[in-house]
Tab-separated table of C-alpha atoms in Angstrom:
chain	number	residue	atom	x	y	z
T	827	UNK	CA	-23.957	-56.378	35.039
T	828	UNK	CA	-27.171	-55.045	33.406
T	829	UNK	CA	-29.038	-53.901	30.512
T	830	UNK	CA	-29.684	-50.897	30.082
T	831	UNK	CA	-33.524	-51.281	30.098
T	832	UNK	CA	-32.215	-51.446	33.717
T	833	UNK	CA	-29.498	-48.634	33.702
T	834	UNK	CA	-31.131	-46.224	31.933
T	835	UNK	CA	-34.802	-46.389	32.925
T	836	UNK	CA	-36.582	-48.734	35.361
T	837	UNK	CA	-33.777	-48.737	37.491
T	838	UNK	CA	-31.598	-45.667	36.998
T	839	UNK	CA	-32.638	-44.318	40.586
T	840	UNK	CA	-31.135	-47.391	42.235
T	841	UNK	CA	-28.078	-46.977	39.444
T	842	UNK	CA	-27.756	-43.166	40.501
T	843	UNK	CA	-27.809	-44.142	44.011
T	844	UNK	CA	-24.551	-46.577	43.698
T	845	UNK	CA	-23.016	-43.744	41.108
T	846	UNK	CA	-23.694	-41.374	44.133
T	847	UNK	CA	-22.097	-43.712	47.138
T	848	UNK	CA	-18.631	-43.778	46.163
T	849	UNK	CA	-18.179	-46.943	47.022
T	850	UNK	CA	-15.886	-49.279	45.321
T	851	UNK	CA	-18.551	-51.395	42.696
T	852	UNK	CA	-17.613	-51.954	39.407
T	853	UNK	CA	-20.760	-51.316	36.669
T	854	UNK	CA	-21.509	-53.049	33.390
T	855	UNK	CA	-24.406	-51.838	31.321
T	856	UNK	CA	-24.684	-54.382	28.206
T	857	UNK	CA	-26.126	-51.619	25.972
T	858	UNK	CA	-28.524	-52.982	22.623
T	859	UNK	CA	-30.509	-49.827	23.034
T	860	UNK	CA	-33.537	-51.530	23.881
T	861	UNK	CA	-35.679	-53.785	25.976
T	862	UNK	CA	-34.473	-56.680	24.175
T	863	UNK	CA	-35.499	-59.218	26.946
T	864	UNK	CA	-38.932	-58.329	26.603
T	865	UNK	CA	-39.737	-58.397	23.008
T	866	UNK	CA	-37.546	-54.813	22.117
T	867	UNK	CA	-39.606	-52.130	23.552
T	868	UNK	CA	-38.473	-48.648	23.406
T	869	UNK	CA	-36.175	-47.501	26.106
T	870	UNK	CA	-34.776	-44.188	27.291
T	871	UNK	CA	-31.481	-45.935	25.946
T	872	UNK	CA	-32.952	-46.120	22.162
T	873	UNK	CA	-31.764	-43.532	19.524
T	874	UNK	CA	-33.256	-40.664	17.792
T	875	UNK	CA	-34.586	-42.227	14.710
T	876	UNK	CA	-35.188	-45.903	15.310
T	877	UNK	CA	-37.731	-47.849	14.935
T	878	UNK	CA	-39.076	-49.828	18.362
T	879	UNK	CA	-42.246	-51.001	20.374
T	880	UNK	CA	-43.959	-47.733	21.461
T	881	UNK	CA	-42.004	-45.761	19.176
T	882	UNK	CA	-43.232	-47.506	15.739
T	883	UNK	CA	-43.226	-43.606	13.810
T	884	UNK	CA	-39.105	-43.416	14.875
T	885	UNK	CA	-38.260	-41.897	18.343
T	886	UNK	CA	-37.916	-38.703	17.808
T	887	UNK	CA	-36.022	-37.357	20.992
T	888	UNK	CA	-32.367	-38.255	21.897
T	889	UNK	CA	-30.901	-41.455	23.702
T	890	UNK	CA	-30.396	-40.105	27.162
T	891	UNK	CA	-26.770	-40.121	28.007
T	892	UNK	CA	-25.629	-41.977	30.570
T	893	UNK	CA	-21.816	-41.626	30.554
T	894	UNK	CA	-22.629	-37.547	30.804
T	895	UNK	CA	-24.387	-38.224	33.438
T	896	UNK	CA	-22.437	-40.327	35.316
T	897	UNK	CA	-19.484	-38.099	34.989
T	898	UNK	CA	-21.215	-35.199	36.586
T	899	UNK	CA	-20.224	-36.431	39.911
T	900	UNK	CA	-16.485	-36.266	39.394
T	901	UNK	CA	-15.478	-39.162	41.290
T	902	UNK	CA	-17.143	-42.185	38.946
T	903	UNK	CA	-14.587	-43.747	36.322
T	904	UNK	CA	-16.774	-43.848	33.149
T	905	UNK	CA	-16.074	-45.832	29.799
T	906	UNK	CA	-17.600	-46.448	26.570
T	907	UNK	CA	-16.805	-49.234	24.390
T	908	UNK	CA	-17.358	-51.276	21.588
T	909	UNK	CA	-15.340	-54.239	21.131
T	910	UNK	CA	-16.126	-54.257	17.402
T	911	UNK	CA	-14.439	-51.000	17.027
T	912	UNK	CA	-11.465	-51.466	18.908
T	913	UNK	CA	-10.814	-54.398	21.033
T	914	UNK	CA	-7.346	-52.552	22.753
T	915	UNK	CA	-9.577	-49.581	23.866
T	916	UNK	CA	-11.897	-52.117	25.446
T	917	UNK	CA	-9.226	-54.170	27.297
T	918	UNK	CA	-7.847	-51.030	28.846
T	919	UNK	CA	-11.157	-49.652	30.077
T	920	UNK	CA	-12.226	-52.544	32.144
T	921	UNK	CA	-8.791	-53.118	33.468
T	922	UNK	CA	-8.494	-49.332	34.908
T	923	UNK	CA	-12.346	-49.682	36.079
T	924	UNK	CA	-11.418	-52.691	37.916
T	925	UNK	CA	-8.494	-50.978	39.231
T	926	UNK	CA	-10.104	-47.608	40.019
T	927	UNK	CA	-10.928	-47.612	44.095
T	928	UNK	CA	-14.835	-46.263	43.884
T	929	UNK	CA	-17.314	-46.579	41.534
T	930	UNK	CA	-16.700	-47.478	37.870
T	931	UNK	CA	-19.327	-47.598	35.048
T	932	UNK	CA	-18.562	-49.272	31.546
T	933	UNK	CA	-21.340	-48.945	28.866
T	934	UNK	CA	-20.777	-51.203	26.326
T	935	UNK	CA	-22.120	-51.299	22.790
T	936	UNK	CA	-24.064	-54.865	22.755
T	937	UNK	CA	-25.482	-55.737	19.056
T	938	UNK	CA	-28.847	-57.493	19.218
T	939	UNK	CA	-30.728	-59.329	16.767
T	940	UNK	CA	-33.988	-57.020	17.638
T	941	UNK	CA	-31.766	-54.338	16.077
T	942	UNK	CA	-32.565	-56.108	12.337
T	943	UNK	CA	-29.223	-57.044	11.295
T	944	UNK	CA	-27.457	-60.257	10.027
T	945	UNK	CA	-25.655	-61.219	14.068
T	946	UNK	CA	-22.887	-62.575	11.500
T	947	UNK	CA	-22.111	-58.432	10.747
T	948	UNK	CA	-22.624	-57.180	14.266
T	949	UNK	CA	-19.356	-56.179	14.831
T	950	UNK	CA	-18.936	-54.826	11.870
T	951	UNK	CA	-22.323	-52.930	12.429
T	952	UNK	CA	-20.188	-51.933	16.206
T	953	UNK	CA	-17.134	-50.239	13.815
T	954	UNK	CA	-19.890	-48.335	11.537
T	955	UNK	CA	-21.444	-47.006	14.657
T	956	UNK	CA	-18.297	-45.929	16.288
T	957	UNK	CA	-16.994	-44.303	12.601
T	958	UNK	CA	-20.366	-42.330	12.473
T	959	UNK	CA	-20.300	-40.922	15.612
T	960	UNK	CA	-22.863	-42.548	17.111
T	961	UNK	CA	-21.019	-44.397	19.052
T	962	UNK	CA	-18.185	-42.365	20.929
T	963	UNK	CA	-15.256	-44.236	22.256
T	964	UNK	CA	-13.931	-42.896	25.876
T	965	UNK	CA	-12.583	-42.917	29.079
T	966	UNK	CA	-13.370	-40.777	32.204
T	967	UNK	CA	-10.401	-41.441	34.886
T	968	UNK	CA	-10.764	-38.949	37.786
T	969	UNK	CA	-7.213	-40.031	39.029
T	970	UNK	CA	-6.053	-38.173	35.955
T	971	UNK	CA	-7.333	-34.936	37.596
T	972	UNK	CA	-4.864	-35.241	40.605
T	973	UNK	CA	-2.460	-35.610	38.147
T	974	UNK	CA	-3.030	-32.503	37.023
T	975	UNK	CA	-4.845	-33.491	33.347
T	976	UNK	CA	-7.715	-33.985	31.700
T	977	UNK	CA	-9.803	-37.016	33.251
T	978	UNK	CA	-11.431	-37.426	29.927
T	979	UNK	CA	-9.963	-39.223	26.707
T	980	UNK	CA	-11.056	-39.648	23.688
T	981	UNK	CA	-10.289	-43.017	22.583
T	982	UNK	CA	-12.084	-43.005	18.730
T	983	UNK	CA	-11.709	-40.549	16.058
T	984	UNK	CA	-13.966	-37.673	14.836
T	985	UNK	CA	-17.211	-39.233	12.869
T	986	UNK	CA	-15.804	-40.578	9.616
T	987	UNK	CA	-19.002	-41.222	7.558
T	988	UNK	CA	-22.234	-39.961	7.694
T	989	UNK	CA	-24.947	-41.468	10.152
T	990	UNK	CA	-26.878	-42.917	7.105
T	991	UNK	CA	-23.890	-45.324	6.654
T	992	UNK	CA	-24.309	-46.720	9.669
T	993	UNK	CA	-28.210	-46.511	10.742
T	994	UNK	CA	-29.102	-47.942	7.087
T	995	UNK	CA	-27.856	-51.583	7.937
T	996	UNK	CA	-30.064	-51.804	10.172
T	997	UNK	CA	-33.872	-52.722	9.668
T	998	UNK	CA	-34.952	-50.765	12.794
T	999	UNK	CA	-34.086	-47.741	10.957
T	1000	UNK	CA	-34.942	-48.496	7.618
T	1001	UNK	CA	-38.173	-49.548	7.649
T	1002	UNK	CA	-39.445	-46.534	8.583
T	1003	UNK	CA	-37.958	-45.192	4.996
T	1004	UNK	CA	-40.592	-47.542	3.639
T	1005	UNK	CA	-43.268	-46.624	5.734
T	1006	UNK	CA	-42.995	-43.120	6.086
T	1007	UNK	CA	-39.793	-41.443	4.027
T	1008	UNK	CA	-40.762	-38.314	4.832
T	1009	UNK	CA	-40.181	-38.208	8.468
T	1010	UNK	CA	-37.431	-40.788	8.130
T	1011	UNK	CA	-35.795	-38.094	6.090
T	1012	UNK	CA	-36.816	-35.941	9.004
T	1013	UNK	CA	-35.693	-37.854	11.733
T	1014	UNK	CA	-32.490	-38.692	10.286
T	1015	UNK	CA	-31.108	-35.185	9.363
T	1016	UNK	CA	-32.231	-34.585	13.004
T	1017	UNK	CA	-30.043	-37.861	14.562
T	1018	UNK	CA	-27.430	-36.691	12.547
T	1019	UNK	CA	-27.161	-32.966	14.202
T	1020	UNK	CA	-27.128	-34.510	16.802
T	1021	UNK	CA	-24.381	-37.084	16.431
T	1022	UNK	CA	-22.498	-33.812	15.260
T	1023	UNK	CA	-23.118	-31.579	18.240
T	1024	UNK	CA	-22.404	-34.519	20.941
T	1025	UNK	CA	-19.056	-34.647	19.415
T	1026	UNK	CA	-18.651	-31.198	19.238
T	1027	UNK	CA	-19.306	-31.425	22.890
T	1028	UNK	CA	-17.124	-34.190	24.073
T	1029	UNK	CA	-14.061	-33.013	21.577
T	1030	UNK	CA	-14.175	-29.295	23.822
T	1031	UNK	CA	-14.243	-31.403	27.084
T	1032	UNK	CA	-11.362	-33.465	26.363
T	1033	UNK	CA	-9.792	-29.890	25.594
T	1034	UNK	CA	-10.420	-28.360	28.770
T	1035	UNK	CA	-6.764	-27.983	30.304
């Protein structure tokens, strides 16, 4: 169990490494989307648009993705979930990850105070992510592929709302709108292509027959 200052950055080659061995560990990356242990610096985890130590004028490339990654190897079960948007999805990811024989990876969508938001609404704030597209629901099960189907799922539905609905609860978006609306205007039409085209890409790879 980690962070993903950890999984996606400081120690993604030593994360790679166990992705790589085919071994049977089972991974769980507690995902806030920044270094939240260490005061909420910018990570390669935090997305397009926010707000963070190091990246006070908005980031303004992509969160690296992880789960894509991860499921370039084939043999890795891969998950993403978010308890706040559905709690059933969640259950049935970690059970098949423990019961998958090799490596399994679970990212899960962790709310954090650094993110600016009342904890009360943070799985509320977990739904709205999930709704916009931001956060994808999923599950990558190579034993599917013996089976003769798709290994990967889609567990949540096409993006319901736009980004804006989502990103705007939160004050380490919107206080770049106060600072500097132009490039938050920027920055967000930007995330939101993005959030668009990462469905897009996901919807034709559950497709594949």
């Amino acid at each position: 169990v980690g962070g993903d200052g950890w999984a996606y950055d400081i120690g993604y080659g030593g994360l790679d490494h166990v992705l790589a061995s085919g071994r049977n560990v089972n991974i769980l990356v507690m995902d806030t989307e920044v270094y939240s242990n260490t005061g909420g610096q910018s990570s390669k985890a935090t997305p397009l648009a926010a707000v963070a130590k190091f990246a006070a004028g908005g980031k303004p490339t992509a969160k690296k993705d992880l789960g894509l990654l991860a499921m370039g190897y084939g043999s890795v079960y891969v998950a993403k979930i978010a308890m706040g948007a559905s709690d059933t999805q969640t259950v049935r990811a970690i059970h098949e990850a423990e019961s998958y024989p090799g490596v399994s990876l679970i990212i899960a969508y962790a709310h954090c105070i650094a993110h600016g938001i009342n904890m009360a609404k943070g799985m509320d704030q977990q739904a709205l992510a999930t709704k916009s597209g931001h956060w994808p629901l999923y599950r990558f099960d190579p034993r599917r592929t013996a089976e003769g189907k798709n290994p990967l799922q889609l567990d949540s539905k096409a993006p319901s709302i736009p980004l804006r609905d989502y990103i705007y609860n939160e004050n380490r978006y919107t206080v770049l709108t106060q600072t500097d609306p132009a490039v938050a205007s920027e920055l967000l039409n930007a995330a939101q292509k993005y959030v668009n085209e990462h469905w897009k890409k996901l919807e034709a790879m559950a497709a594949e027959g």
